[in-house]
Amino acid sequence: EVTVLLLEATNGDEDMLDMLLAHEYTHFIRRQILNKDIFEDSIGERFVTEGIASNYSREIVPNKKDSEYCIVSESTVDWVKNNINKIEQHMIKKINTPGLMSHYFYMFADTNATNMPTRTGYVYGYLKVREYLENNGLKIKDILGIDWRKVIDD
């Protein structure tokens, strides 16, 4: 069994390194708890997995912009916030499958085909998990093994 950590460039920024390590650590722990492929199981699982990871980065290094936790531009965060309903309508029939994975998570996704910015899945997951945490008074440690459906359906 192999664990691969994919780290973005930190350019010497210690906060960024702390956020990335926290992010990747939650992937490692969640995969151990659930004992499944958290990245390719379904887009619902991937939304929540990435949302948990990005929100743990927020717990470890507070007071950053949402875009920094999701490693996207601020315009992507704004787009997702303004188009939550569009995203949910787009993925509703495939949320239990790995279909559409490239549309939401891949850096080089075909944005013309989807009419969405790249990596919107990170932002959507981050916002859904943050909302779940805040609505239920929880921390990331409380939901590391949660079924993704509880977060998405909340």
PDB file of C-alpha atoms in Angstrom:
ATOM      1  CA  GLU A   1       0.000   0.000   0.000  1.00  0.00           C
ATOM      2  CA  VAL A   2       1.352   3.398  -1.005  1.00  0.00           C
ATOM      3  CA  THR A   3       0.404   6.866   0.208  1.00  0.00           C
ATOM      4  CA  VAL A   4       1.151   9.705  -2.168  1.00  0.00           C
ATOM      5  CA  LEU A   5       1.198  13.300  -0.990  1.00  0.00           C
ATOM      6  CA  LEU A   6       0.622  15.863  -3.705  1.00  0.00           C
ATOM      7  CA  LEU A   7       1.811  19.245  -2.582  1.00  0.00           C
ATOM      8  CA  GLU A   8       1.360  22.529  -4.397  1.00  0.00           C
ATOM      9  CA  ALA A   9       4.260  24.986  -4.535  1.00  0.00           C
ATOM     10  CA  THR A  10       4.632  26.873  -1.247  1.00  0.00           C
ATOM     11  CA  ASN A  11       7.300  29.362  -2.334  1.00  0.00           C
ATOM     12  CA  GLY A  12       8.729  29.375   1.196  1.00  0.00           C
ATOM     13  CA  ASP A  13       5.415  30.383   2.812  1.00  0.00           C
ATOM     14  CA  GLU A  14       5.255  28.504   6.140  1.00  0.00           C
ATOM     15  CA  ASP A  15       1.501  29.055   6.513  1.00  0.00           C
ATOM     16  CA  MET A  16       0.958  27.531   3.084  1.00  0.00           C
ATOM     17  CA  LEU A  17       3.116  24.545   4.010  1.00  0.00           C
ATOM     18  CA  ASP A  18       1.178  24.071   7.268  1.00  0.00           C
ATOM     19  CA  MET A  19      -2.123  24.246   5.371  1.00  0.00           C
ATOM     20  CA  LEU A  20      -0.976  21.741   2.747  1.00  0.00           C
ATOM     21  CA  LEU A  21       0.340  19.275   5.324  1.00  0.00           C
ATOM     22  CA  ALA A  22      -2.895  19.554   7.328  1.00  0.00           C
ATOM     23  CA  HIS A  23      -4.896  19.022   4.122  1.00  0.00           C
ATOM     24  CA  GLU A  24      -2.963  15.922   3.093  1.00  0.00           C
ATOM     25  CA  TYR A  25      -2.988  14.532   6.653  1.00  0.00           C
ATOM     26  CA  THR A  26      -6.792  14.469   6.685  1.00  0.00           C
ATOM     27  CA  HIS A  27      -6.757  12.523   3.413  1.00  0.00           C
ATOM     28  CA  PHE A  28      -4.465   9.933   4.981  1.00  0.00           C
ATOM     29  CA  ILE A  29      -6.605   9.604   8.123  1.00  0.00           C
ATOM     30  CA  ARG A  30      -9.947   9.561   6.275  1.00  0.00           C
ATOM     31  CA  ARG A  31      -8.720   6.873   3.908  1.00  0.00           C
ATOM     32  CA  GLN A  32      -7.592   4.766   6.878  1.00  0.00           C
ATOM     33  CA  ILE A  33     -10.935   5.194   8.660  1.00  0.00           C
ATOM     34  CA  LEU A  34     -13.120   4.486   5.628  1.00  0.00           C
ATOM     35  CA  ASN A  35     -10.807   1.897   4.067  1.00  0.00           C
ATOM     36  CA  LYS A  36     -11.723   2.855   0.502  1.00  0.00           C
ATOM     37  CA  ASP A  37     -10.520   5.007  -2.364  1.00  0.00           C
ATOM     38  CA  ILE A  38     -11.729   8.407  -1.165  1.00  0.00           C
ATOM     39  CA  PHE A  39     -10.662  10.061  -4.412  1.00  0.00           C
ATOM     40  CA  GLU A  40     -12.388   7.895  -7.005  1.00  0.00           C
ATOM     41  CA  ASP A  41     -15.333   6.376  -5.072  1.00  0.00           C
ATOM     42  CA  SER A  42     -17.851   9.050  -6.095  1.00  0.00           C
ATOM     43  CA  ILE A  43     -17.971  12.799  -6.594  1.00  0.00           C
ATOM     44  CA  GLY A  44     -20.030  13.066  -3.390  1.00  0.00           C
ATOM     45  CA  GLU A  45     -17.215  11.406  -1.436  1.00  0.00           C
ATOM     46  CA  ARG A  46     -14.636  13.558  -3.168  1.00  0.00           C
ATOM     47  CA  PHE A  47     -16.531  16.792  -2.387  1.00  0.00           C
ATOM     48  CA  VAL A  48     -16.622  15.938   1.304  1.00  0.00           C
ATOM     49  CA  THR A  49     -13.084  14.532   1.427  1.00  0.00           C
ATOM     50  CA  GLU A  50     -11.659  17.713  -0.087  1.00  0.00           C
ATOM     51  CA  GLY A  51     -13.980  19.863   2.018  1.00  0.00           C
ATOM     52  CA  ILE A  52     -12.774  18.205   5.210  1.00  0.00           C
ATOM     53  CA  ALA A  53      -9.154  18.669   4.153  1.00  0.00           C
ATOM     54  CA  SER A  54      -9.585  22.340   3.236  1.00  0.00           C
ATOM     55  CA  ASN A  55     -11.470  23.078   6.442  1.00  0.00           C
ATOM     56  CA  TYR A  56      -8.789  21.387   8.525  1.00  0.00           C
ATOM     57  CA  SER A  57      -6.285  23.717   6.881  1.00  0.00           C
ATOM     58  CA  ARG A  58      -8.571  26.531   8.067  1.00  0.00           C
ATOM     59  CA  GLU A  59      -8.521  25.171  11.640  1.00  0.00           C
ATOM     60  CA  ILE A  60      -4.716  24.926  11.624  1.00  0.00           C
ATOM     61  CA  VAL A  61      -4.052  28.300   9.955  1.00  0.00           C
ATOM     62  CA  PRO A  62      -7.049  30.578  10.583  1.00  0.00           C
ATOM     63  CA  ASN A  63      -7.825  33.985   9.083  1.00  0.00           C
ATOM     64  CA  LYS A  64      -6.915  33.310   5.472  1.00  0.00           C
ATOM     65  CA  LYS A  65      -9.114  33.801   2.429  1.00  0.00           C
ATOM     66  CA  ASP A  66     -11.330  30.905   1.339  1.00  0.00           C
ATOM     67  CA  SER A  67      -9.411  30.859  -1.937  1.00  0.00           C
ATOM     68  CA  GLU A  68      -6.173  30.112  -0.083  1.00  0.00           C
ATOM     69  CA  TYR A  69      -7.665  27.072   1.654  1.00  0.00           C
ATOM     70  CA  CYS A  70      -9.012  25.752  -1.652  1.00  0.00           C
ATOM     71  CA  ILE A  71      -5.954  26.760  -3.700  1.00  0.00           C
ATOM     72  CA  VAL A  72      -8.035  28.543  -6.314  1.00  0.00           C
ATOM     73  CA  SER A  73      -8.554  32.140  -7.393  1.00  0.00           C
ATOM     74  CA  GLU A  74     -10.956  34.413  -5.526  1.00  0.00           C
ATOM     75  CA  SER A  75     -13.051  34.604  -8.681  1.00  0.00           C
ATOM     76  CA  THR A  76     -13.529  30.813  -8.529  1.00  0.00           C
ATOM     77  CA  VAL A  77     -14.745  31.052  -4.925  1.00  0.00           C
ATOM     78  CA  ASP A  78     -17.144  33.839  -5.908  1.00  0.00           C
ATOM     79  CA  TRP A  79     -18.370  31.833  -8.899  1.00  0.00           C
ATOM     80  CA  VAL A  80     -19.116  28.779  -6.734  1.00  0.00           C
ATOM     81  CA  LYS A  81     -20.880  30.867  -4.074  1.00  0.00           C
ATOM     82  CA  ASN A  82     -23.049  32.462  -6.762  1.00  0.00           C
ATOM     83  CA  ASN A  83     -23.750  29.181  -8.580  1.00  0.00           C
ATOM     84  CA  ILE A  84     -24.308  26.576  -5.846  1.00  0.00           C
ATOM     85  CA  ASN A  85     -27.711  25.672  -7.303  1.00  0.00           C
ATOM     86  CA  LYS A  86     -26.227  25.273 -10.798  1.00  0.00           C
ATOM     87  CA  ILE A  87     -23.529  22.963  -9.432  1.00  0.00           C
ATOM     88  CA  GLU A  88     -26.050  20.867  -7.526  1.00  0.00           C
ATOM     89  CA  GLN A  89     -28.306  20.544 -10.577  1.00  0.00           C
ATOM     90  CA  HIS A  90     -25.318  19.579 -12.733  1.00  0.00           C
ATOM     91  CA  MET A  91     -24.109  16.774 -10.488  1.00  0.00           C
ATOM     92  CA  ILE A  92     -27.290  15.508  -8.831  1.00  0.00           C
ATOM     93  CA  LYS A  93     -27.723  12.423 -11.036  1.00  0.00           C
ATOM     94  CA  LYS A  94     -24.056  11.438 -10.828  1.00  0.00           C
ATOM     95  CA  ILE A  95     -23.181  12.260  -7.226  1.00  0.00           C
ATOM     96  CA  ASN A  96     -22.957   8.554  -6.333  1.00  0.00           C
ATOM     97  CA  THR A  97     -20.551   7.812  -9.200  1.00  0.00           C
ATOM     98  CA  PRO A  98     -17.047   8.910 -10.166  1.00  0.00           C
ATOM     99  CA  GLY A  99     -18.493  10.436 -13.352  1.00  0.00           C
ATOM    100  CA  LEU A 100     -17.829  14.181 -13.649  1.00  0.00           C
ATOM    101  CA  MET A 101     -14.735  13.879 -11.415  1.00  0.00           C
ATOM    102  CA  SER A 102     -12.638  15.716 -13.998  1.00  0.00           C
ATOM    103  CA  HIS A 103     -15.223  18.509 -14.240  1.00  0.00           C
ATOM    104  CA  TYR A 104     -14.908  19.400 -10.573  1.00  0.00           C
ATOM    105  CA  PHE A 105     -11.389  18.532  -9.474  1.00  0.00           C
ATOM    106  CA  TYR A 106      -8.865  18.521 -12.293  1.00  0.00           C
ATOM    107  CA  MET A 107      -6.666  21.545 -12.795  1.00  0.00           C
ATOM    108  CA  PHE A 108      -6.775  21.173 -16.564  1.00  0.00           C
ATOM    109  CA  ALA A 109     -10.494  20.425 -16.938  1.00  0.00           C
ATOM    110  CA  ASP A 110     -12.238  21.501 -20.132  1.00  0.00           C
ATOM    111  CA  THR A 111     -13.943  24.660 -18.881  1.00  0.00           C
ATOM    112  CA  ASN A 112     -15.675  25.192 -22.219  1.00  0.00           C
ATOM    113  CA  ALA A 113     -17.512  21.880 -21.848  1.00  0.00           C
ATOM    114  CA  THR A 114     -18.675  22.599 -18.304  1.00  0.00           C
ATOM    115  CA  ASN A 115     -19.041  26.400 -18.234  1.00  0.00           C
ATOM    116  CA  MET A 116     -17.399  26.283 -14.802  1.00  0.00           C
ATOM    117  CA  PRO A 117     -13.991  27.411 -13.580  1.00  0.00           C
ATOM    118  CA  THR A 118     -11.513  24.613 -12.846  1.00  0.00           C
ATOM    119  CA  ARG A 119     -11.344  23.028  -9.395  1.00  0.00           C
ATOM    120  CA  THR A 120     -14.844  24.131  -8.375  1.00  0.00           C
ATOM    121  CA  GLY A 121     -15.267  20.843  -6.490  1.00  0.00           C
ATOM    122  CA  TYR A 122     -12.730  21.932  -3.907  1.00  0.00           C
ATOM    123  CA  VAL A 123     -14.672  25.106  -3.207  1.00  0.00           C
ATOM    124  CA  TYR A 124     -18.077  23.406  -3.220  1.00  0.00           C
ATOM    125  CA  GLY A 125     -16.828  20.747  -0.789  1.00  0.00           C
ATOM    126  CA  TYR A 126     -15.166  23.353   1.411  1.00  0.00           C
ATOM    127  CA  LEU A 127     -18.358  25.423   1.640  1.00  0.00           C
ATOM    128  CA  LYS A 128     -20.612  22.408   2.295  1.00  0.00           C
ATOM    129  CA  VAL A 129     -18.325  21.033   5.022  1.00  0.00           C
ATOM    130  CA  ARG A 130     -17.887  24.457   6.627  1.00  0.00           C
ATOM    131  CA  GLU A 131     -21.665  24.916   6.694  1.00  0.00           C
ATOM    132  CA  TYR A 132     -22.093  21.444   8.254  1.00  0.00           C
ATOM    133  CA  LEU A 133     -19.455  22.150  10.903  1.00  0.00           C
ATOM    134  CA  GLU A 134     -20.943  25.532  11.808  1.00  0.00           C
ATOM    135  CA  ASN A 135     -24.557  24.285  11.859  1.00  0.00           C
ATOM    136  CA  ASN A 136     -23.637  21.412  14.171  1.00  0.00           C
ATOM    137  CA  GLY A 137     -20.946  23.035  16.362  1.00  0.00           C
ATOM    138  CA  LEU A 138     -18.329  20.520  15.274  1.00  0.00           C
ATOM    139  CA  LYS A 139     -14.614  20.414  14.479  1.00  0.00           C
ATOM    140  CA  ILE A 140     -12.915  18.390  11.762  1.00  0.00           C
ATOM    141  CA  LYS A 141     -11.883  15.705  14.265  1.00  0.00           C
ATOM    142  CA  ASP A 142     -15.583  15.051  14.849  1.00  0.00           C
ATOM    143  CA  ILE A 143     -16.350  14.256  11.202  1.00  0.00           C
ATOM    144  CA  LEU A 144     -13.250  12.544   9.802  1.00  0.00           C
ATOM    145  CA  GLY A 145     -15.174   9.304   9.276  1.00  0.00           C
ATOM    146  CA  ILE A 146     -18.567  10.792   8.397  1.00  0.00           C
ATOM    147  CA  ASP A 147     -20.593   9.419   5.500  1.00  0.00           C
ATOM    148  CA  TRP A 148     -20.452  12.095   2.795  1.00  0.00           C
ATOM    149  CA  ARG A 149     -24.232  11.953   2.337  1.00  0.00           C
ATOM    150  CA  LYS A 150     -24.807  13.453   5.782  1.00  0.00           C
ATOM    151  CA  VAL A 151     -22.832  16.551   4.807  1.00  0.00           C
ATOM    152  CA  ILE A 152     -24.223  16.991   1.303  1.00  0.00           C
ATOM    153  CA  ASP A 153     -27.819  16.303   2.359  1.00  0.00           C
ATOM    154  CA  ASP A 154     -27.678  18.539   5.468  1.00  0.00           C
TER     155      ASP A 154
END
